[in-house]
Coordinates of C-alpha atoms in Angstrom, one line a residue:
Chain A
X1413 CA -4.5 120.5 -75.0
X1414 CA -5.7 117.1 -74.0
X1415 CA -9.2 115.8 -74.9
X1416 CA -11.3 114.8 -71.8
X1417 CA -13.2 111.6 -72.4
X1418 CA -16.7 111.8 -71.0
X1419 CA -19.3 110.4 -73.4
X1420 CA -20.0 107.0 -74.6
X1421 CA -19.1 108.1 -78.0
X1422 CA -15.6 109.3 -76.8
X1423 CA -14.9 105.8 -75.6
X1424 CA -16.1 104.2 -78.6
X1425 CA -14.0 106.4 -80.7
X1426 CA -10.9 105.4 -79.0
X1427 CA -11.7 101.6 -79.1
X1428 CA -12.3 102.2 -82.9
X1429 CA -9.0 104.1 -83.4
X1430 CA -6.5 101.8 -81.5
X1431 CA -5.9 98.2 -82.0
X1432 CA -3.0 97.9 -79.5
X1433 CA -3.3 98.9 -76.0
X1434 CA -0.3 99.4 -73.9
X1435 CA -1.0 99.7 -70.1
X1436 CA 1.0 100.6 -67.1
X1437 CA -0.1 98.7 -64.0
X1438 CA 0.4 100.2 -60.6
X1439 CA -1.9 103.2 -60.3
X1440 CA -3.8 102.2 -63.8
X1441 CA -4.8 98.5 -63.0
X1442 CA -4.2 98.3 -59.4
X1443 CA -3.2 100.3 -56.4
X1444 CA -1.2 97.9 -54.0
X1445 CA -3.3 94.7 -53.8
X1446 CA -6.4 96.5 -55.1
X1447 CA -7.6 96.2 -58.4
X1448 CA -9.2 99.6 -59.4
X1449 CA -12.8 99.6 -60.0
X1450 CA -14.0 98.4 -63.4
X1451 CA -10.8 97.1 -64.6
X1452 CA -11.7 93.7 -65.1
X1453 CA -14.6 94.5 -67.4
X1454 CA -12.8 96.9 -69.4
X1455 CA -10.0 94.6 -70.2
X1456 CA -12.8 92.1 -71.0
X1457 CA -14.2 94.6 -73.5
X1458 CA -10.9 94.8 -75.2
X1459 CA -10.1 91.2 -75.4
X1460 CA -13.6 90.6 -76.8
X1461 CA -13.3 93.4 -79.3
X1462 CA -9.8 91.6 -80.5
X1463 CA -7.5 94.3 -79.1
X1464 CA -4.0 93.3 -78.5
X1465 CA -3.4 94.1 -74.6
X1466 CA 0.4 94.9 -73.6
X1467 CA 1.2 95.7 -69.8
X1468 CA 4.6 97.7 -69.6
X1469 CA 5.7 98.1 -66.3
X1470 CA 8.8 99.8 -64.6
X1471 CA 8.3 97.2 -61.7
X1472 CA 12.0 95.9 -61.6
X1473 CA 11.5 93.5 -58.5
X1474 CA 9.4 90.9 -60.5
X1475 CA 10.0 88.9 -63.4
X1476 CA 7.6 88.8 -66.1
X1477 CA 6.6 85.1 -64.7
X1478 CA 6.2 86.4 -60.9
X1479 CA 4.5 89.6 -62.3
X1480 CA 1.8 87.2 -64.0
X1481 CA 1.1 85.9 -60.4
X1482 CA 0.3 89.3 -59.4
X1483 CA -2.2 89.4 -62.1
X1484 CA -3.6 86.1 -61.0
X1485 CA -3.7 87.3 -57.3
X1486 CA -5.8 90.4 -58.1
X1487 CA -8.1 88.4 -60.4
X1488 CA -6.8 89.8 -63.9
X1489 CA -6.2 87.9 -67.0
X1490 CA -2.8 88.3 -68.4
X1491 CA -0.2 86.0 -70.2
X1492 CA 3.5 86.2 -69.5
X1493 CA 4.1 87.1 -73.2
X1494 CA 1.8 90.4 -72.6
X1495 CA 4.0 91.4 -69.9
X1496 CA 7.1 93.5 -70.2
X1497 CA 9.0 94.8 -67.2
X1498 CA 11.8 97.0 -66.8
X1499 CA 14.2 94.1 -65.3
X1500 CA 13.2 92.3 -68.7
X1501 CA 14.2 95.2 -70.5
X1502 CA 17.4 95.6 -68.7
X1503 CA 18.3 91.8 -69.4
X1504 CA 17.5 92.1 -73.2
X1505 CA 19.6 95.4 -73.4
X1506 CA 22.4 93.4 -71.9
X1507 CA 22.1 90.2 -74.0
X1508 CA 21.0 91.8 -77.2
X1509 CA 22.0 95.4 -77.4
X1510 CA 25.2 95.6 -75.8
X1511 CA 25.7 91.9 -76.4
X1512 CA 27.8 91.1 -73.3
X1513 CA 30.5 88.6 -73.9
X1514 CA 29.6 85.1 -72.1
X1515 CA 32.7 85.4 -69.8
X1516 CA 31.7 88.8 -68.4
X1517 CA 29.3 89.3 -65.5
X1518 CA 27.1 91.7 -64.1
X1519 CA 27.0 93.1 -60.5
X1520 CA 23.5 93.5 -59.4
X1521 CA 21.7 95.8 -57.1
X1522 CA 18.2 94.4 -57.2
X1523 CA 15.7 91.6 -56.1
X1524 CA 14.9 88.0 -57.5
X1525 CA 12.8 89.3 -60.4
X1526 CA 15.8 91.1 -61.9
X1527 CA 18.0 88.1 -61.3
X1528 CA 15.5 85.7 -63.0
X1529 CA 15.4 87.9 -66.0
X1530 CA 19.2 88.1 -66.2
X1531 CA 19.4 84.3 -65.9
X1532 CA 16.9 83.7 -68.7
X1533 CA 18.9 85.9 -70.9
X1534 CA 21.9 83.8 -69.9
X1535 CA 23.8 86.6 -68.3
X1536 CA 26.1 85.7 -65.2
X1537 CA 25.8 87.8 -62.4
X1538 CA 26.7 88.4 -58.7
X1539 CA 25.5 90.5 -55.8
X1540 CA 21.7 90.9 -55.9
X1541 CA 20.2 88.4 -53.3
X1542 CA 23.6 87.0 -52.4
X1543 CA 23.4 86.8 -48.5
X1544 CA 26.9 88.0 -48.5
X1545 CA 25.6 91.3 -49.8
X1546 CA 22.4 91.5 -48.1
X1547 CA 24.1 92.6 -44.8
X1548 CA 24.3 95.7 -42.5
X1549 CA 27.8 94.5 -41.4
X1550 CA 30.6 97.1 -42.0
X1551 CA 32.4 97.1 -45.4
X1552 CA 36.0 97.4 -45.6
X1553 CA 37.7 97.8 -48.8
X1554 CA 40.6 95.8 -47.5
X1555 CA 38.7 92.7 -47.7
X1556 CA 37.4 93.2 -50.9
X1557 CA 39.0 92.5 -54.5
X1558 CA 37.4 93.8 -57.8
X1559 CA 36.3 90.8 -60.0
X1560 CA 37.8 91.9 -63.4
X1561 CA 35.0 90.1 -65.3
X1562 CA 32.2 92.4 -64.0
X1563 CA 31.5 94.6 -67.1
X1564 CA 28.3 96.0 -65.9
X1565 CA 26.4 97.4 -62.8
X1566 CA 22.6 97.1 -63.2
X1567 CA 20.5 98.8 -60.5
X1568 CA 16.8 98.3 -59.9
X1569 CA 14.5 98.8 -56.9
X1570 CA 16.1 97.0 -54.1
X1571 CA 14.4 97.2 -50.6
X1572 CA 17.5 95.5 -49.3
X1573 CA 19.7 98.3 -50.2
X1574 CA 22.8 98.9 -48.0
X1575 CA 26.2 100.4 -48.1
X1576 CA 28.3 97.1 -48.9
X1577 CA 26.1 96.9 -52.1
X1578 CA 26.7 100.5 -52.7
X1579 CA 30.3 100.3 -52.0
X1580 CA 30.9 97.4 -54.2
X1581 CA 29.1 98.8 -57.3
X1582 CA 30.9 101.9 -56.6
X1583 CA 34.2 100.0 -56.9
X1584 CA 33.3 98.1 -60.0
X1585 CA 32.4 101.3 -61.7
X1586 CA 35.3 103.6 -60.6
X1587 CA 38.1 101.1 -60.8
X1588 CA 37.1 99.7 -64.4
X1589 CA 36.2 102.9 -66.3
X1590 CA 34.8 100.5 -69.0
X1591 CA 32.1 99.2 -66.4
X1592 CA 28.8 100.2 -67.7
X1593 CA 26.1 101.8 -65.4
X1594 CA 22.7 100.7 -65.9
X1595 CA 19.5 101.3 -64.1
X1596 CA 16.0 99.6 -64.8
X1597 CA 14.2 102.8 -64.3
X1598 CA 14.2 106.2 -62.9
X1599 CA 11.0 106.3 -61.2
X1600 CA 11.6 108.4 -57.9
X1601 CA 8.8 106.8 -56.0
X1602 CA 6.4 103.8 -56.3
X1603 CA 2.7 103.6 -55.1
X1604 CA 2.6 100.9 -52.4
X1605 CA -0.6 100.0 -51.1
X1606 CA -0.5 102.4 -48.3
X1607 CA 1.3 105.3 -49.9
X1608 CA 4.4 106.3 -51.9
X1609 CA 7.7 105.0 -51.1
X1610 CA 11.1 105.6 -52.6
X1611 CA 11.5 104.0 -56.0
X1612 CA 14.1 102.7 -58.2
X1613 CA 15.5 106.0 -59.1
X1614 CA 16.2 106.6 -55.6
X1615 CA 18.1 103.3 -55.3
X1616 CA 20.6 104.3 -58.0
X1617 CA 20.7 107.9 -56.9
X1618 CA 23.7 107.4 -54.5
X1619 CA 25.9 105.9 -57.3
X1620 CA 25.0 108.6 -59.6
X1621 CA 25.9 111.2 -57.1
X1622 CA 29.0 109.4 -55.9
X1623 CA 30.1 109.0 -59.5
X1624 CA 28.9 112.1 -61.0
X1625 CA 27.5 110.0 -63.8
X1626 CA 24.2 109.0 -65.0
X1627 CA 23.3 105.5 -65.7
X1628 CA 21.7 104.1 -69.0
X1629 CA 17.9 103.5 -68.2
X1630 CA 15.9 100.6 -69.7
X1631 CA 12.6 101.3 -68.3
X1632 CA 9.8 104.0 -69.3
X1633 CA 10.3 106.9 -70.6
X1634 CA 13.3 105.2 -72.5
X1635 CA 12.9 103.8 -75.9
X1636 CA 14.8 100.5 -74.9
X1637 CA 11.5 99.4 -73.3
X1638 CA 9.4 99.8 -76.6
X1639 CA 12.3 98.2 -78.5
X1640 CA 11.6 95.1 -76.2
X1641 CA 8.1 95.1 -77.1
X1642 CA 8.6 95.7 -80.8
X1643 CA 11.1 92.7 -80.9
X1644 CA 8.3 90.4 -79.9
X1645 CA 4.8 91.9 -80.9
X1646 CA 3.8 93.2 -84.3
X1647 CA 1.9 96.6 -83.9
X1648 CA 1.1 99.8 -85.7
X1649 CA 2.4 102.8 -83.8
X1650 CA -0.3 105.0 -85.3
X1651 CA -2.9 102.5 -84.2
X1652 CA -1.4 101.9 -80.7
X1653 CA -2.2 104.0 -77.3
X1654 CA -0.2 104.0 -74.1
X1655 CA -2.2 104.4 -71.0
X1656 CA -0.8 105.5 -67.6
X1657 CA -0.9 107.5 -64.6
X1658 CA 2.7 109.1 -64.9
X1659 CA 3.3 112.1 -67.0
X1660 CA 7.2 112.0 -66.9
X1661 CA 7.3 108.0 -67.3
X1662 CA 4.1 106.7 -69.0
X1663 CA 3.0 109.5 -71.2
X1664 CA 6.3 110.5 -72.1
X1665 CA 7.2 106.9 -73.1
X1666 CA 4.1 106.8 -75.4
X1667 CA 5.2 110.2 -76.9
X1668 CA 8.7 109.1 -77.5
X1669 CA 7.7 106.0 -79.4
X1670 CA 5.3 107.9 -81.5
X1671 CA 2.1 106.4 -79.9
X1672 CA -1.1 108.1 -78.7
X1673 CA -1.3 108.7 -75.1
X1674 CA -4.1 108.4 -72.5
X1675 CA -3.8 109.7 -68.8
X1676 CA -5.6 108.3 -65.9
X1677 CA -5.9 110.0 -62.5
X1678 CA -6.1 106.7 -60.3
X1679 CA -2.3 107.0 -59.6
X1680 CA 0.4 109.6 -59.2
X1681 CA -0.8 112.5 -61.4
X1682 CA -3.9 114.5 -60.2
X1683 CA -6.1 117.3 -61.7
X1684 CA -3.5 119.9 -60.4
X1685 CA -0.9 118.6 -62.3
X1686 CA -2.4 119.0 -65.6
X1687 CA -4.5 122.1 -65.2
X1688 CA -3.7 125.6 -64.2
X1689 CA -0.5 127.7 -64.4
X1690 CA 1.9 125.0 -63.0
X1691 CA 0.5 122.3 -65.3
X1692 CA 3.3 119.8 -66.7
X1693 CA 4.4 120.6 -70.1
X1694 CA 3.9 117.0 -71.1
X1695 CA 0.5 116.9 -72.5
X1696 CA -1.2 113.5 -73.2
X1697 CA -3.7 113.1 -76.0
X1698 CA -6.6 111.9 -74.0
X1699 CA -7.6 112.2 -70.0
X1700 CA -10.0 110.0 -68.2
X1701 CA -10.4 109.8 -64.5
X1702 CA -10.2 106.1 -64.4
X1703 CA -9.8 103.3 -67.0
X1704 CA -12.8 101.8 -65.3
X1705 CA -14.8 104.8 -67.1
X1706 CA -14.6 102.7 -70.3
X1707 CA -17.7 100.5 -68.9
X1708 CA -19.9 103.3 -70.0
X1709 CA -19.8 101.6 -73.4
X1710 CA -21.8 98.7 -72.1
X1711 CA -24.2 100.3 -70.1
X1712 CA -24.8 102.9 -72.9
Chain B
X1450 CA 46.8 131.3 -60.8
X1451 CA 47.9 129.6 -57.5
X1452 CA 51.3 130.1 -56.3
X1453 CA 53.3 126.9 -55.9
X1454 CA 55.0 126.7 -52.7
X1455 CA 58.5 125.4 -53.2
X1456 CA 61.4 127.4 -51.3
X1457 CA 61.8 127.8 -47.5
X1458 CA 61.1 131.5 -48.0
X1459 CA 57.7 130.7 -49.6
X1460 CA 56.7 128.5 -46.6
X1461 CA 58.1 131.3 -44.2
X1462 CA 55.9 133.9 -45.9
X1463 CA 52.9 131.9 -45.2
X1464 CA 53.6 131.3 -41.6
X1465 CA 54.3 135.1 -41.3
X1466 CA 50.9 136.1 -43.2
X1467 CA 48.5 133.9 -41.4
X1468 CA 47.8 133.6 -37.6
X1469 CA 44.6 131.3 -37.9
X1470 CA 45.2 128.0 -39.8
X1471 CA 42.3 126.0 -40.6
X1472 CA 42.8 122.4 -41.6
X1473 CA 40.8 119.9 -43.1
X1474 CA 41.6 116.4 -41.7
X1475 CA 41.1 113.4 -44.1
X1476 CA 43.5 113.5 -47.0
X1477 CA 45.5 116.6 -45.4
X1478 CA 46.7 115.2 -42.0
X1479 CA 46.0 111.5 -42.5
X1480 CA 44.9 108.9 -45.1
X1481 CA 42.6 106.3 -43.2
X1482 CA 44.8 105.4 -40.0
X1483 CA 48.0 106.8 -41.2
X1484 CA 49.3 110.1 -40.7
X1485 CA 50.9 111.9 -43.4
X1486 CA 54.6 112.1 -43.5
X1487 CA 55.8 115.3 -41.6
X1488 CA 52.4 116.4 -40.1
X1489 CA 53.4 115.8 -36.4
X1490 CA 56.4 118.3 -37.1
X1491 CA 54.3 121.0 -38.9
X1492 CA 51.6 121.1 -36.4
X1493 CA 54.5 121.5 -33.6
X1494 CA 55.9 124.3 -35.8
X1495 CA 52.8 126.2 -35.9
X1496 CA 52.0 125.8 -32.4
X1497 CA 55.4 127.0 -31.3
X1498 CA 54.9 130.0 -33.3
X1499 CA 51.7 130.6 -31.5
X1500 CA 49.4 130.1 -34.6
X1501 CA 45.7 129.3 -33.8
X1502 CA 45.1 125.9 -35.2
X1503 CA 41.5 124.6 -36.1
X1504 CA 40.4 121.4 -37.6
X1505 CA 37.4 121.7 -39.9
X1506 CA 36.0 118.4 -40.9
X1507 CA 32.8 117.3 -43.0
X1508 CA 33.1 114.1 -41.1
X1509 CA 29.8 113.6 -39.8
X1510 CA 30.0 109.9 -38.0
X1511 CA 32.1 111.3 -35.2
X1512 CA 31.3 113.8 -32.5
X1513 CA 34.2 116.3 -31.7
X1514 CA 34.8 114.3 -28.6
X1515 CA 35.4 111.1 -30.7
X1516 CA 37.0 112.9 -33.3
X1517 CA 39.5 113.8 -30.6
X1518 CA 40.2 110.2 -29.9
X1519 CA 41.2 109.9 -33.6
X1520 CA 43.9 112.5 -33.3
X1521 CA 45.0 110.6 -30.1
X1522 CA 45.1 107.5 -31.8
X1523 CA 47.2 108.5 -34.6
X1524 CA 49.5 110.7 -32.4
X1525 CA 48.3 114.0 -33.2
X1526 CA 47.9 117.0 -30.5
X1527 CA 44.4 118.4 -30.6
X1528 CA 41.8 119.8 -28.4
X1529 CA 38.0 119.2 -28.6
X1530 CA 37.5 123.0 -28.8
X1531 CA 39.8 123.1 -31.9
X1532 CA 37.6 120.5 -33.6
X1533 CA 34.6 121.5 -35.6
X1534 CA 32.7 118.7 -37.6
X1535 CA 29.5 118.7 -39.9
X1536 CA 27.6 116.7 -37.1
X1537 CA 28.3 119.7 -34.8
X1538 CA 27.3 122.2 -37.3
X1539 CA 24.2 120.5 -38.0
X1540 CA 23.2 120.3 -34.3
X1541 CA 24.2 124.2 -33.8
X1542 CA 22.3 125.0 -36.8
X1543 CA 19.2 123.2 -35.5
X1544 CA 19.7 124.6 -31.8
X1545 CA 20.7 128.2 -32.7
X1546 CA 20.0 129.1 -36.1
X1547 CA 16.3 127.5 -36.7
X1548 CA 16.0 127.4 -32.8
X1549 CA 13.9 124.2 -33.1
X1550 CA 11.3 124.4 -30.2
X1551 CA 12.1 121.8 -27.2
X1552 CA 8.8 119.9 -28.0
X1553 CA 9.8 119.1 -31.6
X1554 CA 12.1 116.2 -32.7
X1555 CA 14.7 115.3 -35.4
X1556 CA 14.6 112.0 -37.4
X1557 CA 18.4 111.1 -37.7
X1558 CA 19.8 109.4 -40.6
X1559 CA 23.4 109.1 -39.2
X1560 CA 25.6 107.4 -36.7
X1561 CA 26.7 108.0 -32.9
X1562 CA 28.6 111.0 -33.5
X1563 CA 25.6 112.9 -35.0
X1564 CA 23.4 111.7 -32.3
X1565 CA 25.9 112.8 -29.5
X1566 CA 26.1 116.3 -31.0
X1567 CA 22.4 116.5 -31.2
X1568 CA 22.2 115.3 -27.6
X1569 CA 24.7 117.8 -26.5
X1570 CA 22.7 120.6 -28.0
X1571 CA 19.7 119.4 -26.2
X1572 CA 17.8 118.4 -29.4
X1573 CA 15.5 115.3 -28.9
X1574 CA 15.8 112.8 -32.0
X1575 CA 14.6 109.4 -33.1
X1576 CA 15.9 107.1 -35.7
X1577 CA 19.7 106.9 -35.9
X1578 CA 21.1 104.2 -34.3
X1579 CA 17.8 102.7 -32.9
X1580 CA 17.8 99.0 -33.6
X1581 CA 14.3 99.1 -34.8
X1582 CA 15.6 101.4 -37.8
X1583 CA 18.9 99.3 -38.3
X1584 CA 17.3 96.4 -40.1
X1585 CA 17.0 94.9 -43.6
X1586 CA 13.5 93.6 -42.8
X1587 CA 10.8 94.8 -45.1
X1588 CA 9.2 97.9 -44.4
X1589 CA 5.4 98.5 -44.6
X1590 CA 3.8 101.8 -44.4
X1591 CA 0.8 100.1 -42.8
X1592 CA 2.7 99.6 -39.6
X1593 CA 4.1 103.1 -39.5
X1594 CA 2.5 106.2 -38.2
X1595 CA 4.2 109.7 -38.6
X1596 CA 5.1 111.4 -35.3
X1597 CA 3.7 114.7 -35.9
X1598 CA 6.3 116.3 -33.6
X1599 CA 9.1 115.5 -36.1
X1600 CA 10.1 118.9 -37.6
X1601 CA 13.3 117.9 -39.4
X1602 CA 15.2 115.1 -40.9
X1603 CA 19.0 115.5 -40.4
X1604 CA 21.1 113.2 -42.7
X1605 CA 24.8 112.3 -42.3
X1606 CA 27.2 109.5 -43.5
X1607 CA 25.2 106.4 -42.3
X1608 CA 27.0 103.0 -43.2
X1609 CA 23.9 101.5 -42.0
X1610 CA 21.8 103.1 -44.3
X1611 CA 18.8 100.9 -45.6
X1612 CA 15.3 101.2 -47.0
X1613 CA 13.3 101.4 -43.8
X1614 CA 15.4 104.7 -42.7
X1615 CA 14.7 106.1 -46.3
X1616 CA 11.1 105.4 -46.1
X1617 CA 10.6 106.9 -42.8
X1618 CA 12.5 110.1 -43.6
X1619 CA 10.6 110.1 -47.0
X1620 CA 7.2 110.0 -44.8
X1621 CA 8.3 112.7 -42.5
X1622 CA 9.3 114.9 -45.3
X1623 CA 6.4 114.4 -47.6
X1624 CA 3.5 114.2 -45.0
X1625 CA 4.6 117.3 -43.2
X1626 CA 5.4 119.9 -45.9
X1627 CA 7.0 122.1 -43.0
X1628 CA 9.5 119.4 -42.2
X1629 CA 13.0 120.7 -42.7
X1630 CA 15.6 118.6 -44.7
X1631 CA 19.2 118.9 -43.6
X1632 CA 22.3 117.3 -44.6
X1633 CA 25.5 117.4 -42.6
X1634 CA 27.6 117.7 -45.9
X1635 CA 27.6 116.8 -49.6
X1636 CA 30.8 115.1 -50.0
X1637 CA 30.2 112.6 -52.8
X1638 CA 32.9 110.2 -51.7
X1639 CA 35.1 109.9 -48.4
X1640 CA 38.8 108.5 -48.4
X1641 CA 39.1 105.4 -46.3
X1642 CA 42.2 103.8 -45.6
X1643 CA 42.0 101.6 -48.6
X1644 CA 40.4 103.7 -51.3
X1645 CA 37.4 105.9 -51.8
X1646 CA 33.8 104.9 -50.7
X1647 CA 30.3 106.5 -51.2
X1648 CA 30.2 109.8 -48.8
X1649 CA 27.6 111.4 -46.9
X1650 CA 26.1 113.2 -50.0
X1651 CA 25.6 109.9 -51.4
X1652 CA 23.5 108.9 -48.5
X1653 CA 21.0 111.8 -48.8
X1654 CA 20.9 111.3 -52.4
X1655 CA 18.0 109.0 -52.6
X1656 CA 16.0 111.5 -50.6
X1657 CA 16.9 114.4 -52.7
X1658 CA 16.0 112.2 -55.7
X1659 CA 12.6 111.0 -54.4
X1660 CA 11.6 114.2 -53.0
X1661 CA 12.9 116.4 -56.0
X1662 CA 14.3 118.8 -53.4
X1663 CA 17.7 119.8 -52.1
X1664 CA 18.9 119.7 -48.2
X1665 CA 20.2 122.7 -46.5
X1666 CA 23.7 121.5 -45.9
X1667 CA 25.6 122.5 -42.7
X1668 CA 29.1 121.3 -44.0
X1669 CA 32.0 122.6 -46.0
X1670 CA 31.5 124.6 -48.4
X1671 CA 28.5 126.0 -46.8
X1672 CA 29.1 129.3 -44.5
X1673 CA 27.2 127.6 -41.8
X1674 CA 30.3 125.8 -40.6
X1675 CA 32.5 128.8 -40.7
X1676 CA 29.7 130.6 -38.6
X1677 CA 30.1 127.7 -36.1
X1678 CA 33.9 128.4 -35.6
X1679 CA 33.2 132.2 -35.8
X1680 CA 30.8 131.8 -32.6
X1681 CA 33.7 130.1 -30.7
X1682 CA 37.0 131.5 -31.9
X1683 CA 38.1 135.1 -32.7
X1684 CA 40.0 135.1 -35.9
X1685 CA 40.8 137.7 -38.5
X1686 CA 39.7 136.3 -41.8
X1687 CA 42.4 138.3 -43.6
X1688 CA 45.2 136.4 -41.6
X1689 CA 43.3 133.1 -41.6
X1690 CA 44.1 130.3 -44.0
X1691 CA 42.0 127.1 -45.0
X1692 CA 44.2 124.1 -46.0
X1693 CA 42.5 121.2 -47.6
X1694 CA 42.6 118.6 -50.4
X1695 CA 39.3 119.2 -51.9
X1696 CA 38.5 122.1 -54.2
X1697 CA 34.8 122.0 -54.3
X1698 CA 34.5 121.7 -50.3
X1699 CA 37.8 122.9 -48.6
X1700 CA 38.9 125.4 -51.1
X1701 CA 35.5 126.7 -51.7
X1702 CA 34.7 126.8 -48.4
X1703 CA 37.8 129.1 -47.7
X1704 CA 37.0 131.3 -50.6
X1705 CA 33.1 131.6 -49.5
X1706 CA 34.4 132.8 -46.1
X1707 CA 36.9 135.3 -47.5
X1708 CA 40.0 133.1 -46.2
X1709 CA 43.1 132.4 -48.0
X1710 CA 43.2 128.9 -49.4
X1711 CA 46.1 126.3 -49.6
X1712 CA 45.7 123.1 -51.4
X1713 CA 47.5 119.8 -50.6
X1714 CA 47.9 116.9 -53.1
X1715 CA 47.7 114.3 -50.5
X1716 CA 44.0 113.5 -50.9
X1717 CA 41.4 113.8 -53.5
X1718 CA 42.7 116.5 -55.8
X1719 CA 45.5 115.3 -58.2
X1720 CA 47.9 117.6 -60.3
X1721 CA 45.7 116.9 -63.2
X1722 CA 42.7 118.4 -61.7
X1723 CA 44.6 121.8 -61.4
X1724 CA 46.4 121.9 -64.5
X1725 CA 45.6 121.8 -68.2
X1726 CA 42.5 122.6 -70.2
X1727 CA 40.2 120.4 -67.9
X1728 CA 41.3 122.4 -64.7
X1729 CA 38.7 123.1 -62.1
X1730 CA 37.4 126.8 -62.1
X1731 CA 38.2 126.8 -58.3
X1732 CA 41.8 128.1 -57.7
X1733 CA 43.4 128.1 -54.5
X1734 CA 45.7 130.8 -53.7
X1735 CA 48.6 128.4 -52.9
X1736 CA 49.4 124.9 -53.7
X1737 CA 51.9 122.4 -52.1
X1738 CA 52.6 118.7 -52.5
X1739 CA 51.8 117.9 -48.6
X1740 CA 51.3 119.8 -45.5
X1741 CA 54.7 118.0 -44.6
X1742 CA 56.5 120.2 -47.1
X1743 CA 56.7 123.0 -44.2
X1744 CA 59.2 120.9 -42.5
X1745 CA 61.7 122.6 -45.0
X1746 CA 61.6 125.6 -42.7
X1747 CA 63.4 123.9 -39.9
X1748 CA 65.8 122.3 -42.1
X1749 CA 66.7 125.5 -43.9

């Protein structure tokens, strides 16, 4: 059973109990280009009280640097080293967990942000934004040679997805059985400013289906993402809370990592998903309608 | 346990026992543009002996008329009314099974062949080969209005697959909960002349994943395809045999329809898939290395 936050005392208690606050972004801090009401004030409250603030996003189209620009644009304070994205987690996974040898390469289905993170981790890659792969021209295997140095395919959200990219990735993964299949995240959808669109999980779905094999996933709810945060920031899991709008990514991620969890209803999850006979089995510790609700502390 | 055909008597017995011969095409009659050795002679033997010959293909990119041209090109005799494709089955399913009202439309992810079959069945459609939907330009929901007359999304192999098509289909299917989700077939791959590429099942996979919902499938192994054949041709299932190279489509299709089944090893399935501890649970009645093996009758 989740505790519904309502009185100023409830919000005060959370501020006293948790020193590190992990936030999902889309659907929690903003929707599309619109900051959710009260977020600026609430982040200020947290910073004034000396809380560590960390932004953990499955967004795989932006590097941390360009995600920082998104914060600037919408008028929210954030620092690059507070931002952890699934593209960064994928790059760190490749460079530091599997320790890809320097002479090996990665085939990318994804956008600039993923390429930027791979580059910053010193990983060679092909595909991605290469104009040769961003085409609707027909793909013929006759004209294609598998580069034997490609040791992994990494797949993030890619709105330039096309049959050439899928076919090339499929060749790397089938002709070399050692080739790793990595997905930045498995979000089925993502909330654009004007509604839901297919997410990164939908972009890797054709390969999953064609291969009959699931990728290693580096985004929430996988622990790879939390390992990334742990590598850079000291925090006590018992005094850390994950705030998110999705039960099967954000809340599960917090639970997998032994953190407290707070669900907000400004994004994907609605009241109907957490109450009644069809409620999800993933139960957050706390629920509030919006992160903006914490403003009640100051008006109290 | 399958019977391995080897002696002229084995092949004679099959010709005596079955009057109607259903053939898969890719991997059975040809690979890419290359006819498999002996196929011309074997089809001639069947026709000379008065057998009914039917071609049942999950190919959804060609209409029956254009699939006939493929037979002509490779030098095989075939008539349009002997050809049953999954695009045709999808069109017949929409026009005759669900009886889509004439004022309703279908959104197409697919190629000319699917459009041609829909047109021939009198079904209005949008998407498909429309240049507006065959683009890698970015898709913004702000510029898109859901046409309330779209009552189904039909998805076949589409080598022009892109984010605009997926996003539009996703909108039709989520904003109108009554909207039907139909796939021509669920083949994970298809055999091109130079190797396997992602198949129609991989093209509908992003929508399945984003929606968390499976489509109605009109291709093999679904009975919809056999219903199509039955509507046009009289045959006795007990004296009918399905010849194919895929266990989970062709052979299962024959079994689902109560037909005898013959597996050939010129396509997807290899010896290793049907023998030993990891053999498939789908067991054909008969196995031969190639349909060309039936030539032994004439040289005997």
